[in-house]
XYZ file of C-alpha atoms in Angstrom:
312
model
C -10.737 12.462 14.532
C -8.604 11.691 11.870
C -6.533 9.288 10.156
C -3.370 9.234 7.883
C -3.393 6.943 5.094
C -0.538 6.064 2.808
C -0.982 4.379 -0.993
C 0.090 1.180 -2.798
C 1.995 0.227 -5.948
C -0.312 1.397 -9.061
C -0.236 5.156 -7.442
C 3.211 5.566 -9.353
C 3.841 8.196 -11.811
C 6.734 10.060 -13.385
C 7.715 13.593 -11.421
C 5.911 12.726 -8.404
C 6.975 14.333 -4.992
C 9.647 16.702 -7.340
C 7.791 19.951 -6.404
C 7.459 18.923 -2.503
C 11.738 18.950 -2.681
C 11.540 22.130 -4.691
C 9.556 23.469 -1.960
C 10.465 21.731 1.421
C 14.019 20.744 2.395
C 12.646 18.318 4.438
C 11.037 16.711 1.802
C 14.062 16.258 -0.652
C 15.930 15.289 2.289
C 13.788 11.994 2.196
C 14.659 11.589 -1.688
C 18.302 11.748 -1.045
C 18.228 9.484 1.983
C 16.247 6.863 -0.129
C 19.125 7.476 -2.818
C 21.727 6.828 -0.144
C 20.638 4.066 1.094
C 19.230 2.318 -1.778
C 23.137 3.494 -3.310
C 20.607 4.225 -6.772
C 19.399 7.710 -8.303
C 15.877 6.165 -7.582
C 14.979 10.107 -7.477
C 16.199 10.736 -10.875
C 13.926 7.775 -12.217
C 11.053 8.937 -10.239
C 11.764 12.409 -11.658
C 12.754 12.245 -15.077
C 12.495 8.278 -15.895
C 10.680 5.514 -17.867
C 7.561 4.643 -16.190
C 8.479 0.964 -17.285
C 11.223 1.439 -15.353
C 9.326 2.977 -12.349
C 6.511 0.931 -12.131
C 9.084 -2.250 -12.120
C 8.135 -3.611 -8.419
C 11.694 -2.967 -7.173
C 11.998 0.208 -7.659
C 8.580 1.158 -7.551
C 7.822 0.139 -3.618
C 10.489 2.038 -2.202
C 9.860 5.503 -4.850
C 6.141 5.286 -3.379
C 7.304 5.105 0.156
C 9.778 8.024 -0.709
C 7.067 10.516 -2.241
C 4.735 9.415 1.096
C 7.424 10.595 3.745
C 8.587 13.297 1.593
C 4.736 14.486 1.905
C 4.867 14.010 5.627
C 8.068 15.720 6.083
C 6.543 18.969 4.008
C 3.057 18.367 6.425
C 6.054 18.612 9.702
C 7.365 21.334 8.720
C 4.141 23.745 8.410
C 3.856 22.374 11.987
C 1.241 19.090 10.982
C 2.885 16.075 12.974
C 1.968 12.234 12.751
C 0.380 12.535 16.009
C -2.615 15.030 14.377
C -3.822 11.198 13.051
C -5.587 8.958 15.519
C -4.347 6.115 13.166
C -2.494 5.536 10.674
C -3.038 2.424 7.510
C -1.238 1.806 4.341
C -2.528 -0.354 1.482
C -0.040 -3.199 0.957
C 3.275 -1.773 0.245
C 1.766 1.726 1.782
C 2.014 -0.491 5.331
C 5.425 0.272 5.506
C 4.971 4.166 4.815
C 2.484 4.461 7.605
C 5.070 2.361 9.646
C 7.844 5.289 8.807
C 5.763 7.996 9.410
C 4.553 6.696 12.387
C 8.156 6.203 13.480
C 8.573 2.342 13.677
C 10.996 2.513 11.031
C 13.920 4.651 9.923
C 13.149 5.929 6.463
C 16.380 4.433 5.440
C 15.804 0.682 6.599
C 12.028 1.584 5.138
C 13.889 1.779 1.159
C 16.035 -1.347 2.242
C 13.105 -2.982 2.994
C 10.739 -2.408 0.181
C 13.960 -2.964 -2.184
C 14.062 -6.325 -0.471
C 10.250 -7.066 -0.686
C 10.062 -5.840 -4.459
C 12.785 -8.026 -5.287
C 11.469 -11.037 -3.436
C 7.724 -10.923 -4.830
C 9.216 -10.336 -8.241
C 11.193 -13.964 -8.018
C 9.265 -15.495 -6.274
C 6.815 -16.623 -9.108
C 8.711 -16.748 -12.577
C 6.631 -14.157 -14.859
C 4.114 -15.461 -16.786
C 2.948 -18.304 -14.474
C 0.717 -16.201 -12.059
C -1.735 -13.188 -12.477
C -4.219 -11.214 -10.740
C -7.532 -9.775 -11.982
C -10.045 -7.007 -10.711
C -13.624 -8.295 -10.136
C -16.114 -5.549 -9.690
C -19.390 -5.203 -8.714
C -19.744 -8.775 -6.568
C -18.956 -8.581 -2.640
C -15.786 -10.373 -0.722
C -17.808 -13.158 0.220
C -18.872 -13.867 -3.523
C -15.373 -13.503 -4.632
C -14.401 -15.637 -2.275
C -16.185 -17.922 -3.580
C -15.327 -17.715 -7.212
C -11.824 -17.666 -6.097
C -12.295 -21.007 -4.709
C -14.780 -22.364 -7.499
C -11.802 -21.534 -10.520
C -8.951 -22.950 -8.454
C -9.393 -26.665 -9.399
C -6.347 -28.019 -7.579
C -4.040 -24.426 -8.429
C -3.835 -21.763 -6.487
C -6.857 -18.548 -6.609
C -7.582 -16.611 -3.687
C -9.262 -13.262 -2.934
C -6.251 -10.749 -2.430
C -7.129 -7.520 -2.052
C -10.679 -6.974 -0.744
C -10.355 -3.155 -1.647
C -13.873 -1.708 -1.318
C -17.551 -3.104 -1.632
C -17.737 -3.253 -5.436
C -14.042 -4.203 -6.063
C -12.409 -7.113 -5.320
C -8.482 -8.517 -6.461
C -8.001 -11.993 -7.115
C -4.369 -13.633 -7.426
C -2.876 -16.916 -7.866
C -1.901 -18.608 -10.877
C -2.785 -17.491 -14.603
C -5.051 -20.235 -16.019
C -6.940 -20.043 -12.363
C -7.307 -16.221 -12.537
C -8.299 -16.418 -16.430
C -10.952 -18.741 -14.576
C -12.270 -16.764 -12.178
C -12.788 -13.458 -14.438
C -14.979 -16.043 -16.641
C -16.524 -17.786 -13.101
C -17.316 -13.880 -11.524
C -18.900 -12.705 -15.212
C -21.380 -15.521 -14.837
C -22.187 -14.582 -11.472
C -22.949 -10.858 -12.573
C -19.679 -9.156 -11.811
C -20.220 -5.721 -13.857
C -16.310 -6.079 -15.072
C -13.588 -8.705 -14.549
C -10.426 -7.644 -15.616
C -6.716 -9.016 -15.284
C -4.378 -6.503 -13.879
C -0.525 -5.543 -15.527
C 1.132 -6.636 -12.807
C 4.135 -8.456 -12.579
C 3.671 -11.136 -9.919
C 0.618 -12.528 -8.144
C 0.672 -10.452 -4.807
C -0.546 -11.691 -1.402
C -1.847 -14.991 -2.211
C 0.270 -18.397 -1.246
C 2.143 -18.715 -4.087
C 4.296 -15.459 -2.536
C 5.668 -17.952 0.659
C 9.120 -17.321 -0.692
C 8.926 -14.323 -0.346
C 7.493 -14.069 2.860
C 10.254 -16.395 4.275
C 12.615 -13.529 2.491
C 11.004 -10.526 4.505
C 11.107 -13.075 7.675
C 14.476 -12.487 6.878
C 15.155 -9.021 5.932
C 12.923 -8.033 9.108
C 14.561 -9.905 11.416
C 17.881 -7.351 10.736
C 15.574 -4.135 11.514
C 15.081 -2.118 14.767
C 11.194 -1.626 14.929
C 10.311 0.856 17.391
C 6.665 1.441 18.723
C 4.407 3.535 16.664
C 3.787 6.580 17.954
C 0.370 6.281 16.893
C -1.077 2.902 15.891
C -1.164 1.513 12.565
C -4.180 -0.207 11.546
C -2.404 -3.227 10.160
C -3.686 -5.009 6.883
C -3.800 -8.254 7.574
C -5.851 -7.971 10.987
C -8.055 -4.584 9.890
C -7.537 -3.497 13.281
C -4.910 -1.251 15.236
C -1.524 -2.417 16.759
C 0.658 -0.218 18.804
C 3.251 -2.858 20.099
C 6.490 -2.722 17.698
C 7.146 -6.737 19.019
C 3.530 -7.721 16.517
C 4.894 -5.964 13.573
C 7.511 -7.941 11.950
C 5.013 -10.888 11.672
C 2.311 -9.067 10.619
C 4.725 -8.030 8.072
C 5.183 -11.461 7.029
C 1.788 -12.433 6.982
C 0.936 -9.246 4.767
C 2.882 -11.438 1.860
C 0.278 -14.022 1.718
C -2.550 -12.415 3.078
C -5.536 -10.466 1.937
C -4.876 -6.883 2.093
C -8.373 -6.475 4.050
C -8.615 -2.313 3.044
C -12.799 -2.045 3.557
C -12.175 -3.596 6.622
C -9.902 -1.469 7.863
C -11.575 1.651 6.776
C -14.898 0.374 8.670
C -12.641 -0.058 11.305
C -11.526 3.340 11.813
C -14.585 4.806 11.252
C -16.094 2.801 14.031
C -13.375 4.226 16.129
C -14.742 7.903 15.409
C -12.632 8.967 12.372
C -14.058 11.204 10.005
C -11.224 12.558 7.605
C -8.918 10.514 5.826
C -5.954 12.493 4.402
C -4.015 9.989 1.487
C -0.180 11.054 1.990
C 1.230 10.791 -1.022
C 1.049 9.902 -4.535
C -2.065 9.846 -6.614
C -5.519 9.464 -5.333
C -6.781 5.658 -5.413
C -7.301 5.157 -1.849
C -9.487 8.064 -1.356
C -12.029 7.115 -4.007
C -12.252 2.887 -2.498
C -12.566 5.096 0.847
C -15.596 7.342 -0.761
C -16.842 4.084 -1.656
C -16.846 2.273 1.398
C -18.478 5.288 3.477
C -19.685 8.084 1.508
C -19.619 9.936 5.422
C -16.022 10.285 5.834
C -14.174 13.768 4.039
C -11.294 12.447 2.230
C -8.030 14.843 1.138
C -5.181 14.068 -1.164
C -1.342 15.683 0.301
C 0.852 15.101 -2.661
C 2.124 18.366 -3.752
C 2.680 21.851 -2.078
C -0.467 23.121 -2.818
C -2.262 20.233 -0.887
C 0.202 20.420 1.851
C -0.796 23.976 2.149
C -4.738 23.225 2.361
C -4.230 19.789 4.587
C -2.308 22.643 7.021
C -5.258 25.198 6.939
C -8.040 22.118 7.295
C -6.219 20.498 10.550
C -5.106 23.567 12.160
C -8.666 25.387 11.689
């Protein structure tokens, strides 16, 4: 059994998915649909751009999305569909991918969307006043507690609980600053703040939650056609009705990724195939059960080998 994963922001680089649209209509069909309906060359920045300018939150959620789907298309057309995966999960933005391929959403509403939710996060905290940081080597539980030790009356919660030995935290600045000082004393090998722009999925992102209430609101969400392990819940949905609020909630809440890999290995998966750019996911995933085979589909030549592994 197998499952189809699809990365977050931080995967982004310059020129990737260009040699999947060299090499599969399909796949550059997805680039120029995103361009369409975005009414940006988004594919000439992903391309040929700045990386500032890539990794800019706006533009950077839907050019992920865009080199995930163009992956998938390239897997459909050497016969691979979405139904080969028993489930599918995305990690925070890379919900919404997993939602496309899966057929919940057109890939078209899918840029609208992430151009939306970029935006949103981005104002929702003016820069400067929030941060997140990377805590590694203490547990979710610990961090949770650290989180809630350096608050002191601001906001500091656990965000991303991303595999056993790595933790996010996110909230505002001088709490964060706190907790990387809080989880050093309580043995965290390294506790880092992250270059981000905006303090994802902690409370201080309600505004732009109530945008994506919103922005979701105007969508047609179909069914998946296989079900998506959703992030907020770490277990599967298959009802298109659940998925808007999920959605929602995903703003706020912990993106609960070692959860959700448990999960589907409990179900009887055993390969993991990261669609997409970059290979983060499959190393937290190596990390949270050394038993599962993880594969990385983000140019021809992996297309090519993901084909020969699920067909044989």
């Amino acid at each position: 059994m197998r499952a189809f994963v699809f990365p977050g922001q931080g995967a982004q680089t310059i020129g990737m998915g260009k040699a999947l649209a060299a090499a599969y209509p399909a796949a550059k069909a997805v680039f120029d649909e995103v361009d369409e309906a975005l009414a940006q060359d988004l594919s000439g920045l992903i391309w040929d751009g700045d990386i500032e300018e890539l990794t800019l939150t706006a533009n950077a959620q839907p050019a992920l999305m865009a080199t995930s789907m163009a992956a998938m298309r390239a897997l459909e057309a050497e016969g691979v569909t979405i139904e080969a995966a028993a489930f599918v999960a995305g990690h925070s933005l890379g919900e919404y991918s997993a939602l496309a391929a899966a057929g919940s959403f057109s890939v078209a509403d899918t840029a609208r969307l992430l151009r939306a939710r970029g935006a949103a996060m981005q104002e929702a905290v003016p820069v400067g006043v929030g941060a997140m940081a990377a805590i590694l080597g203490l547990d979710f539980a610990t961090v949770q507690d650290v989180a809630a030790e350096a608050a002191q009356g601001e906001v500091c919660q656990a965000a991303n609980d991303n595999d056993p030995a790595q933790v996010v935290v996110s909230g505002h600045k001088a709490a964060v600053e706190r907790a990387v000082d809080i989880a050093k004393a309580k043995g965290a090998k390294r506790a880092l703040l992250l270059p981000v722009s905006a303090p994802f999925h902690c409370s201080l992102m309600q505004p732009a939650g109530d945008a994506m209430a919103r922005a979701l609101a105007d969508v047609e969400i179909a069914d998946p056609k296989v079900p998506v392990v959703a992030n907020v819940r770490a277990e599967a949905v298959s009802d298109g009705a659940q998925i808007s609020a999920l959605l929602v909630e995903q703003v706020t809440g912990s993106v609960r990724w070692r959860e959700s890999v448990i999960y589907m290995a409990a179900q009887g998966v055993t390969e993991v195939y990261e669609i997409g750019a970059g290979k983060a996911l499959s190393g937290m995933i190596k990390r949270i059960d050394r038993g599962l085979a993880t594969a990385a589909v983000g140019t021809p030549d992996d297309v090519t080998a993901a084909v020969a592994a699920i067909n044989g």
